Coordinates of C-alpha atoms in Angstrom, one line a residue:
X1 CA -35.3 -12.2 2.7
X2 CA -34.2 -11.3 -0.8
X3 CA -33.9 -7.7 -1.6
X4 CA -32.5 -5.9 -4.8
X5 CA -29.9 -3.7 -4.0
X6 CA -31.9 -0.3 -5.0
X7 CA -34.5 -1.5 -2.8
X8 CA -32.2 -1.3 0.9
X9 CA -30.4 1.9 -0.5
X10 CA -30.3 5.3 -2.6
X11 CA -27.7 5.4 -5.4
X12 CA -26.2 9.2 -5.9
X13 CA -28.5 10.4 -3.6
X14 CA -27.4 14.3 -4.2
X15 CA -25.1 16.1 -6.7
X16 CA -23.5 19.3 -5.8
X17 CA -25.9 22.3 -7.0
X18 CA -25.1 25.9 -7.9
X19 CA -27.1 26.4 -5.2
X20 CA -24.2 25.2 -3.0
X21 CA -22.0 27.9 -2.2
X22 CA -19.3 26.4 -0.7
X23 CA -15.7 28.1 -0.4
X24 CA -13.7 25.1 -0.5
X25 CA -14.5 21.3 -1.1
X26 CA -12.6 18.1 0.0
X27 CA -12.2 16.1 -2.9
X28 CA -11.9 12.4 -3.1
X29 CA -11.2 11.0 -6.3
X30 CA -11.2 7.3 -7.6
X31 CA -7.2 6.6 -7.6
X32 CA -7.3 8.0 -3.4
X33 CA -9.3 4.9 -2.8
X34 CA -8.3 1.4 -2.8
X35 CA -9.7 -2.1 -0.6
X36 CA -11.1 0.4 1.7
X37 CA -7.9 2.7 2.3
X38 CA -8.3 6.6 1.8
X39 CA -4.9 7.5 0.9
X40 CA -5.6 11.2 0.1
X41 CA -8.2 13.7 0.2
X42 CA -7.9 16.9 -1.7
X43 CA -9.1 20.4 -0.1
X44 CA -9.7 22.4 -2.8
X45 CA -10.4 26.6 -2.6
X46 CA -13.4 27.5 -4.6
X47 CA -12.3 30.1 -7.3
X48 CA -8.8 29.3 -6.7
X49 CA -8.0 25.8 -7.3
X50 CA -8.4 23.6 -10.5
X51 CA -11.8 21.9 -9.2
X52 CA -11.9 18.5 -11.2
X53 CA -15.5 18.8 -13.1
X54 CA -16.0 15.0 -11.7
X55 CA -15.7 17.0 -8.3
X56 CA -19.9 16.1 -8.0
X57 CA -21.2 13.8 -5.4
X58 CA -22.4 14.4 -2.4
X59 CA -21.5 11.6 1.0
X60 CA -22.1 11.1 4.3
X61 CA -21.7 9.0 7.0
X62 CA -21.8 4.9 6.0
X63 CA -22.2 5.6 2.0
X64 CA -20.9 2.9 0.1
X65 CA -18.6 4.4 -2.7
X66 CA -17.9 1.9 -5.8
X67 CA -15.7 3.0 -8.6
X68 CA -17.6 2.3 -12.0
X69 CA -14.7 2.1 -13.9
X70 CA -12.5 -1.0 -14.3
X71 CA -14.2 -2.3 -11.1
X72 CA -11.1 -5.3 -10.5
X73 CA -8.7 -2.6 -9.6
X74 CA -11.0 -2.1 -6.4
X75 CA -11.4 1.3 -5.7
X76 CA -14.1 0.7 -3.2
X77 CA -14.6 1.6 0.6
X78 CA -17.0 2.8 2.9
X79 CA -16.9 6.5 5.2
X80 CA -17.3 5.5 8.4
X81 CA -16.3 9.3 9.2
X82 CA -16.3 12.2 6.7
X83 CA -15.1 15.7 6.4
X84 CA -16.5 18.7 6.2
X85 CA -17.8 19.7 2.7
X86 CA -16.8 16.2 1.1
X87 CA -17.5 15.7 -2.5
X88 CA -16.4 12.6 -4.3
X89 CA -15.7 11.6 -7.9
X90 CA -19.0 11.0 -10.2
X91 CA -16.7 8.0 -11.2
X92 CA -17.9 6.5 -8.0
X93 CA -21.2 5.1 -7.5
X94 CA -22.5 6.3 -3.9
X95 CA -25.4 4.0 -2.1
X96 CA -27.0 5.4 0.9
X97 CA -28.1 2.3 2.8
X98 CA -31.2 1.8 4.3
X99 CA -30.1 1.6 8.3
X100 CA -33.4 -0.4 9.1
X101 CA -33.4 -2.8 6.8
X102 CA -29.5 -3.7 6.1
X103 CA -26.6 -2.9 7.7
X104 CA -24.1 -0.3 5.8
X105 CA -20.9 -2.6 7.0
X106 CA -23.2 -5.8 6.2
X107 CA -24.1 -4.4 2.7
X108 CA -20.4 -3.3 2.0
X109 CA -18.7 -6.7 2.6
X110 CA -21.0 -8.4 0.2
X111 CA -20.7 -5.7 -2.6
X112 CA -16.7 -6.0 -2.3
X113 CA -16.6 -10.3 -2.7
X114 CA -14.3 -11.5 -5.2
X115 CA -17.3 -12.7 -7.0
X116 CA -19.1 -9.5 -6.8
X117 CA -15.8 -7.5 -8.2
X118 CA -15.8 -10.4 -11.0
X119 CA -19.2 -9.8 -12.3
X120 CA -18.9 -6.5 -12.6
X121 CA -15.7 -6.5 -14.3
X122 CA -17.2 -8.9 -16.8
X123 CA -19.9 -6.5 -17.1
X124 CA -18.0 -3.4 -17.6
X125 CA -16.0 -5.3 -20.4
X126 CA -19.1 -5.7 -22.0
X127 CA -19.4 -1.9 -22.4
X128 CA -18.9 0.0 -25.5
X129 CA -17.1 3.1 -23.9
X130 CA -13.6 3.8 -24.1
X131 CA -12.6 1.9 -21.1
X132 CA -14.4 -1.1 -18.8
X133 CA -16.9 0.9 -16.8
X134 CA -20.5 -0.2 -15.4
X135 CA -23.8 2.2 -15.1
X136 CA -24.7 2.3 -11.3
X137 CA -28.1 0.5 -12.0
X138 CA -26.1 -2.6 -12.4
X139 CA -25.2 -2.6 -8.6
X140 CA -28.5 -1.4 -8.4
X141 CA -29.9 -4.5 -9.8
X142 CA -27.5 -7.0 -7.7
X143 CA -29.5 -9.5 -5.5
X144 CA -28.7 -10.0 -1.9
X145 CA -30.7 -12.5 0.5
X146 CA -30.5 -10.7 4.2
X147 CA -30.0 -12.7 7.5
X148 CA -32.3 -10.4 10.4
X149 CA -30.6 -7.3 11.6
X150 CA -29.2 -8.8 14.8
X151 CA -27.0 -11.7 12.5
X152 CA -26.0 -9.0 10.1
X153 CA -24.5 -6.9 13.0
X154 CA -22.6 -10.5 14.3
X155 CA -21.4 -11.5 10.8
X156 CA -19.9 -7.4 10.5
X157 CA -18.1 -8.0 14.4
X158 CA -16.5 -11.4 13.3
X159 CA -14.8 -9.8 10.3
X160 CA -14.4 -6.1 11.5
X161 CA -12.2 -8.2 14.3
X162 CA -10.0 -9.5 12.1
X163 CA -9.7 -6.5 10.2
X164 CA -8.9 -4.5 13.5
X165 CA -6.2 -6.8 14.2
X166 CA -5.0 -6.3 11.0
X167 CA -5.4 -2.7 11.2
X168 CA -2.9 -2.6 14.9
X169 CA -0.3 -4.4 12.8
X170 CA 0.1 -2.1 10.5
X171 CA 0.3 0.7 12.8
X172 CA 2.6 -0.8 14.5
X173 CA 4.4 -1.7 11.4
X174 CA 4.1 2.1 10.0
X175 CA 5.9 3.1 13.8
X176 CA 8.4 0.6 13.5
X177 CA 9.5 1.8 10.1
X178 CA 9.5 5.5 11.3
X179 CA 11.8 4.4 14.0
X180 CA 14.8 2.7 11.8
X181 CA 14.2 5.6 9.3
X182 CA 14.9 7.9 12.4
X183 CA 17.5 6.2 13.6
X184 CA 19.4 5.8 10.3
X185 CA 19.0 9.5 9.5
X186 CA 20.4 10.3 13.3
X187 CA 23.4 7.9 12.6
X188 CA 24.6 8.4 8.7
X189 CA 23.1 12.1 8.0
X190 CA 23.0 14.1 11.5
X191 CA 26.0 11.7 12.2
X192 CA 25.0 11.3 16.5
X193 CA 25.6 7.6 16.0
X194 CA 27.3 6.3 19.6
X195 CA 31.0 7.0 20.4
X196 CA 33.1 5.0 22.6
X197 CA 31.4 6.2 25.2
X198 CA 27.6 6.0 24.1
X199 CA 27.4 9.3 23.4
X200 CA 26.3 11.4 20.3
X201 CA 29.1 12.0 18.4
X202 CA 28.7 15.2 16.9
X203 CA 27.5 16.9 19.3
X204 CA 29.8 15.1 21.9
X205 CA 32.6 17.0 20.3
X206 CA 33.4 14.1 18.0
X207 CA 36.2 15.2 15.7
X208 CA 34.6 16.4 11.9
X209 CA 36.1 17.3 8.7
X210 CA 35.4 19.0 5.4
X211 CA 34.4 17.0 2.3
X212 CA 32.5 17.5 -0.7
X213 CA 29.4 16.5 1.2
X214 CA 29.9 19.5 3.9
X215 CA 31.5 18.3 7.3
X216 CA 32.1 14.5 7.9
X217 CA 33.3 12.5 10.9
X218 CA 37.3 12.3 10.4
X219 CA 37.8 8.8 8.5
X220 CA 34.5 8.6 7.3
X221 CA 34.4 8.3 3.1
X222 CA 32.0 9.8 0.5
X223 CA 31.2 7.6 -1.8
X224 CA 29.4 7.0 -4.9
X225 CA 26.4 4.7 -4.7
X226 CA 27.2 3.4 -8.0
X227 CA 30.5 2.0 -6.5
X228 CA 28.6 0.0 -3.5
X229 CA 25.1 -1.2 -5.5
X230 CA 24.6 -2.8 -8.6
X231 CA 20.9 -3.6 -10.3
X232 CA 19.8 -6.9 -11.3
X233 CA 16.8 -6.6 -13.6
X234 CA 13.8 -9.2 -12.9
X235 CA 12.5 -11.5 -16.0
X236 CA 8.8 -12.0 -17.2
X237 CA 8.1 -15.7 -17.0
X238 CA 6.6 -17.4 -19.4
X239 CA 3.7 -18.6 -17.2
X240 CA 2.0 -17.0 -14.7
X241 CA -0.1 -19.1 -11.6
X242 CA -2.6 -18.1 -9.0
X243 CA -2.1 -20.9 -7.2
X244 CA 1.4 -23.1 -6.1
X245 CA 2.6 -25.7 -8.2
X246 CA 6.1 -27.4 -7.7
X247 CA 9.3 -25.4 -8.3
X248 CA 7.1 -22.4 -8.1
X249 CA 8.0 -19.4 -6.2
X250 CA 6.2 -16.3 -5.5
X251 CA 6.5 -13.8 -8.5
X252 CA 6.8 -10.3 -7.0
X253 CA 5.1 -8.0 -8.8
X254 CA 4.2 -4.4 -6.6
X255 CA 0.6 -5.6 -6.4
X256 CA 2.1 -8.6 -4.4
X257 CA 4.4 -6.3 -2.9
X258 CA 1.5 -4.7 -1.2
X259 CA -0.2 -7.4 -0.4
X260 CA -2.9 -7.1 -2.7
X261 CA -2.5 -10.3 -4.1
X262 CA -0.3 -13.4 -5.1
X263 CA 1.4 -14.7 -7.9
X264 CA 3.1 -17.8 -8.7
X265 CA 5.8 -18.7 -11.2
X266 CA 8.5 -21.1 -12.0
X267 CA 11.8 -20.3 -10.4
X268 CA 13.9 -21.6 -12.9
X269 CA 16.3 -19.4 -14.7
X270 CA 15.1 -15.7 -12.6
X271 CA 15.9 -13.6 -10.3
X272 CA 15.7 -14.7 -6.9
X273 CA 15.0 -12.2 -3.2
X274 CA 15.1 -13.2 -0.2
X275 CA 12.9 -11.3 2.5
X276 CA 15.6 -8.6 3.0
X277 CA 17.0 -7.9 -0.2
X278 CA 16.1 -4.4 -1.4
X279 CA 13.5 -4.1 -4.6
X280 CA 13.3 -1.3 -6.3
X281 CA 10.5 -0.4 -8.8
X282 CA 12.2 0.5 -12.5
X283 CA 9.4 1.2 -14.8
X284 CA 6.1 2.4 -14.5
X285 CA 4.3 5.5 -12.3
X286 CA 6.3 3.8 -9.0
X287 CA 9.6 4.0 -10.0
X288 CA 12.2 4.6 -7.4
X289 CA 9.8 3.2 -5.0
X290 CA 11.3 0.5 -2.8
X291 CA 10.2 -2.5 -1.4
X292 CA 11.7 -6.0 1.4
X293 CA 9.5 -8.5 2.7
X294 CA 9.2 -11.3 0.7
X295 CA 10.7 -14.3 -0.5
X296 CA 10.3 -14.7 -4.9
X297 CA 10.8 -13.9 -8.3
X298 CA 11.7 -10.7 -8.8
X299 CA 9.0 -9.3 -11.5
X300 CA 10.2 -7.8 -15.0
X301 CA 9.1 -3.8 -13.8
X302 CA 11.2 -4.3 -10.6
X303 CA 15.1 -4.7 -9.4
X304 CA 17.0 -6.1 -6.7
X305 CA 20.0 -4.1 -5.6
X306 CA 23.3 -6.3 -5.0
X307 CA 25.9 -5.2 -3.0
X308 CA 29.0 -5.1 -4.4
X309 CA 30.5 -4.4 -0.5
X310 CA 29.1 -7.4 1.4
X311 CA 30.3 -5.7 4.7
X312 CA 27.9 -2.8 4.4
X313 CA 24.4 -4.9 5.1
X314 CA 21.4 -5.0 3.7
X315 CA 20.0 -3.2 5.7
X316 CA 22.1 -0.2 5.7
X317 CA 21.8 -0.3 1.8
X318 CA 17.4 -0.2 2.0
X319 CA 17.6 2.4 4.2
X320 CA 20.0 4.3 2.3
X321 CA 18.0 4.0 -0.6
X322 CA 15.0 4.4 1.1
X323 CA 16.4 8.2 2.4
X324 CA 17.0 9.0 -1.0
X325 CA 13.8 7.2 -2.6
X326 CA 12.0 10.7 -3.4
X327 CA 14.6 12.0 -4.6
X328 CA 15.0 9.4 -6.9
X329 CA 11.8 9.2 -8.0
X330 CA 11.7 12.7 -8.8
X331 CA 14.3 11.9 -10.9
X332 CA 12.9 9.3 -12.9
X333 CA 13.6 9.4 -17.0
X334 CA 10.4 8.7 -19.7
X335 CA 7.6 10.9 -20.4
X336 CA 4.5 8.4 -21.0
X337 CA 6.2 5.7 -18.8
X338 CA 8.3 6.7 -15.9
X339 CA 11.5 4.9 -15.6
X340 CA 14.4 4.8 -12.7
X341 CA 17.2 6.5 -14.0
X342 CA 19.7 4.1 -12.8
X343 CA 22.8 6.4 -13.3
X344 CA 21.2 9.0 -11.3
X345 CA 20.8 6.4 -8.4
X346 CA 24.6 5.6 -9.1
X347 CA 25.3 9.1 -8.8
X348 CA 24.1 9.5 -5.3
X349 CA 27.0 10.2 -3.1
X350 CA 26.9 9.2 0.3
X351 CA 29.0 8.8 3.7
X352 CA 30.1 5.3 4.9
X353 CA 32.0 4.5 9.0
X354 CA 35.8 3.6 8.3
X355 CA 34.5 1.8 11.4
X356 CA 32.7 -1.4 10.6
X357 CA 31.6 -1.8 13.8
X358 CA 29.3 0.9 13.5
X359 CA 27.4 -0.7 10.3
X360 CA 27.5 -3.7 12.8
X361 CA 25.7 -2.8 15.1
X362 CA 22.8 -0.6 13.3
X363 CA 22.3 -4.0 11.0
X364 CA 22.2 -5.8 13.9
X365 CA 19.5 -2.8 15.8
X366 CA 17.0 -2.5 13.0
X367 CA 17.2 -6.5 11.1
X368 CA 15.3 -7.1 14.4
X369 CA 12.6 -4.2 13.7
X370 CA 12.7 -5.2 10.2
X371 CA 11.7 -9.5 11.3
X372 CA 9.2 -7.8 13.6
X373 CA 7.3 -6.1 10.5
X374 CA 7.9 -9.0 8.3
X375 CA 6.2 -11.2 11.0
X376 CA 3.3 -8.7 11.0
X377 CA 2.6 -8.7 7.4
X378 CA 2.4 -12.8 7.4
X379 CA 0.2 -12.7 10.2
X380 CA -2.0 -10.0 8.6
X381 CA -1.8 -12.3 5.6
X382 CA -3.1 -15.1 7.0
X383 CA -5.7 -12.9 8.9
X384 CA -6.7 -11.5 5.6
X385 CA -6.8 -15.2 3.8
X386 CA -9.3 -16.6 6.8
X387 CA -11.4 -13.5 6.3
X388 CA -11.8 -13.6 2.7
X389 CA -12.5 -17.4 3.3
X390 CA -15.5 -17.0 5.6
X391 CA -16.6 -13.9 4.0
X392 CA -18.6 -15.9 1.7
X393 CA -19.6 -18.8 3.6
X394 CA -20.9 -16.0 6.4
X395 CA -22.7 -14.1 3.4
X396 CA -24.2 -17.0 1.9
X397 CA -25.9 -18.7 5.2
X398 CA -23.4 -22.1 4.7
X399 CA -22.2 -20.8 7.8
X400 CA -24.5 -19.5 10.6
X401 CA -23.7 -17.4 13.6
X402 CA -25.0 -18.2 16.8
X403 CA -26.5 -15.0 18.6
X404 CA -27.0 -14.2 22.4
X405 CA -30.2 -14.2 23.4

């Protein structure tokens, strides 16, 4: 049955009220939200903190929050668990589903197609207001033709399975990289890498001495990083694809970097990366961010980091740079646009094994855990490709779902 979308739900159901006299808020604005993610919620003490004067709408459980504002950058999700005293951005729409007529996961995956995001962005380009933005009434007017209750609920379980699945793998992933980070810092920084005897060196009594750095293991070398890593600038290419062509390679921008998306370009002439070269964002709000994973182009805003030392590793030199990658991106140079300040990087002193055989054998420990999260991220891609592949055809009725009886 064919429904308008204000019909099956309320759309900013309830502002916050002077009447509300709440002592703190948590605050979720439109840049905390991306593809369903919440990557920050701000608690905020009435009286004392800046409160945002978007700070506005009320939520609860299973509302439907759509940014209104340049709706292709998808800052979209739905709360299937709030907080107490949550307030989200008025730059969100919120709809309020009705539970008895559509399902709120049901409603969410057809509001977040591909073609849905389109329309919208075609719409908000449309508008006369300083940047791309929509009114809430034109989700509000969005048609949707609903299946029965029961085949809503089976379409949701199909997908919300391959979204679990893609879920574990990044918790795994997210583990995985905590461990190497661990065990680099325990080797290089805390310096309890394994003696001759499998033991912790430092505090086996291994034998230290003083350098500029504080106390080192005796033979050890401090070293500028600027004396190890050099930075090869990506191109632009002329052309950009969405889809393979041949002599095309991925083009590695961050929003592929993430996952988010792919890009093709033609090969010839750029920068190449292979899965475990190091990337490190250069320009932009990311800089000093970095990045391994993928086989491309490496884009115009990003870097790979050669190694002048070949003996060193890879992976020794991500995770170096990855234990110093807030540091440098606190350190960034530009005011408007934020850029890696590549001398500062250079600057970075740090403390390399006389003993090869160390760097040996911590390549050789965490290139396994990093082929484990690469092997993750395909297999989440491909999960995420047959999802976004049926999500239509599911929608649509071109594919039907058999239910129990």
């Amino acid at each position: 049955m064919k429904y308008k979308i204000c019909d099956i739900c309320e759309i900013n159901r309830e502002n916050l009220s002077k009447n509300d006299r709440w002592e703190y808020i948590n605050y979720l604005d439109t840049s905390n939200l991306n593809k369903g993610i919440i990557n920050e919620i701000h608690y905020l003490v009435v009286g004392k903190d800046k409160v945002p004067s978007r700070a506005k709408r009320k939520v609860k459980e299973n509302d439907i929050l759509i940014s209104t504002v340049r709706p292709n950058q998808k800052h979209y999700g739905i709360l299937k668990k709030t907080v107490n005293n949550m307030i989200v951005s008025t730059g969100f729409a919120v709809l309020t589903p009705n539970s008895e007529i559509v399902t709120p996961e049901y409603l969410y995956r057809f509001l977040t197609q591909d073609g849905i995001t389109n329309y919208l962005q075609a719409v908000a380009e449309t508008s006369t207001s300083a940047y791309p933005s929509i009114k809430p009434s034109v989700i509000g007017e969005l048609e949707i033709d609903l299946p029965p209750l029961e085949e809503q609920k089976a379409i949701v379980h199909i997908l919300s399975t391959l979204d679990e699945k893609i879920e574990v793998n990044n918790k795994i992933n997210k583990t995985i990289e905590k461990m190497a980070q661990a065990i680099f810092k325990h080797w290089f920084i805390d310096f309890e890498f394994p003696n001759e005897n499998g033991e912790p060196y430092k505090s086996s009594g291994g034998e230290m001495v003083e350098s500029e750095l504080g106390m080192i293991p005796k033979g050890w070398e401090v070293i500028d990083l600027g004396k190890i890593i050099k930075f090869k600038k990506g191109k632009k290419p002329k052309e950009i694809k969405e889809t393979f062509f041949q002599n095309y390679k991925k083009y590695l921008t961050i929003d592929v970097l993430n996952r988010n998306s792919t890009l093709y370009a033609n090969s010839e002439k750029m920068i190449i990366a292979d899965e475990f070269d190091t990337l490190m964002v250069m320009d932009g709000a990311s800089s000093g961010t970095v990045y391994y994973g993928q086989n491309g182009i490496v884009a115009s805003t990003l870097a790979r980091v050669d190694i002048q030392d070949k003996t060193l590793g890879k992976d020794f030199i991500y995770y170096v740079l990855k234990y110093f990658e807030d540091d440098i991106k606190a350190n960034t140079t530009g005011s408007a646009i934020p850029h890696t300040d590549k001398e500062y990087v250079y600057s970075i002193k740090i403390c390399i094994p006389n003993d090869f055989e160390i760097l040996e054998r911590f390549n050789s420990i965490v290139r396994k855990l990093r082929e484990t999260v690469i092997n993750n991220e395909e297999e989440s891609a491909k999960l995420s490709s047959i999802r976004d592949t049926l999500l239509p055809k599911l929608m649509s009725g071109e594919i039907r779902v058999p239910l129990d009886n």
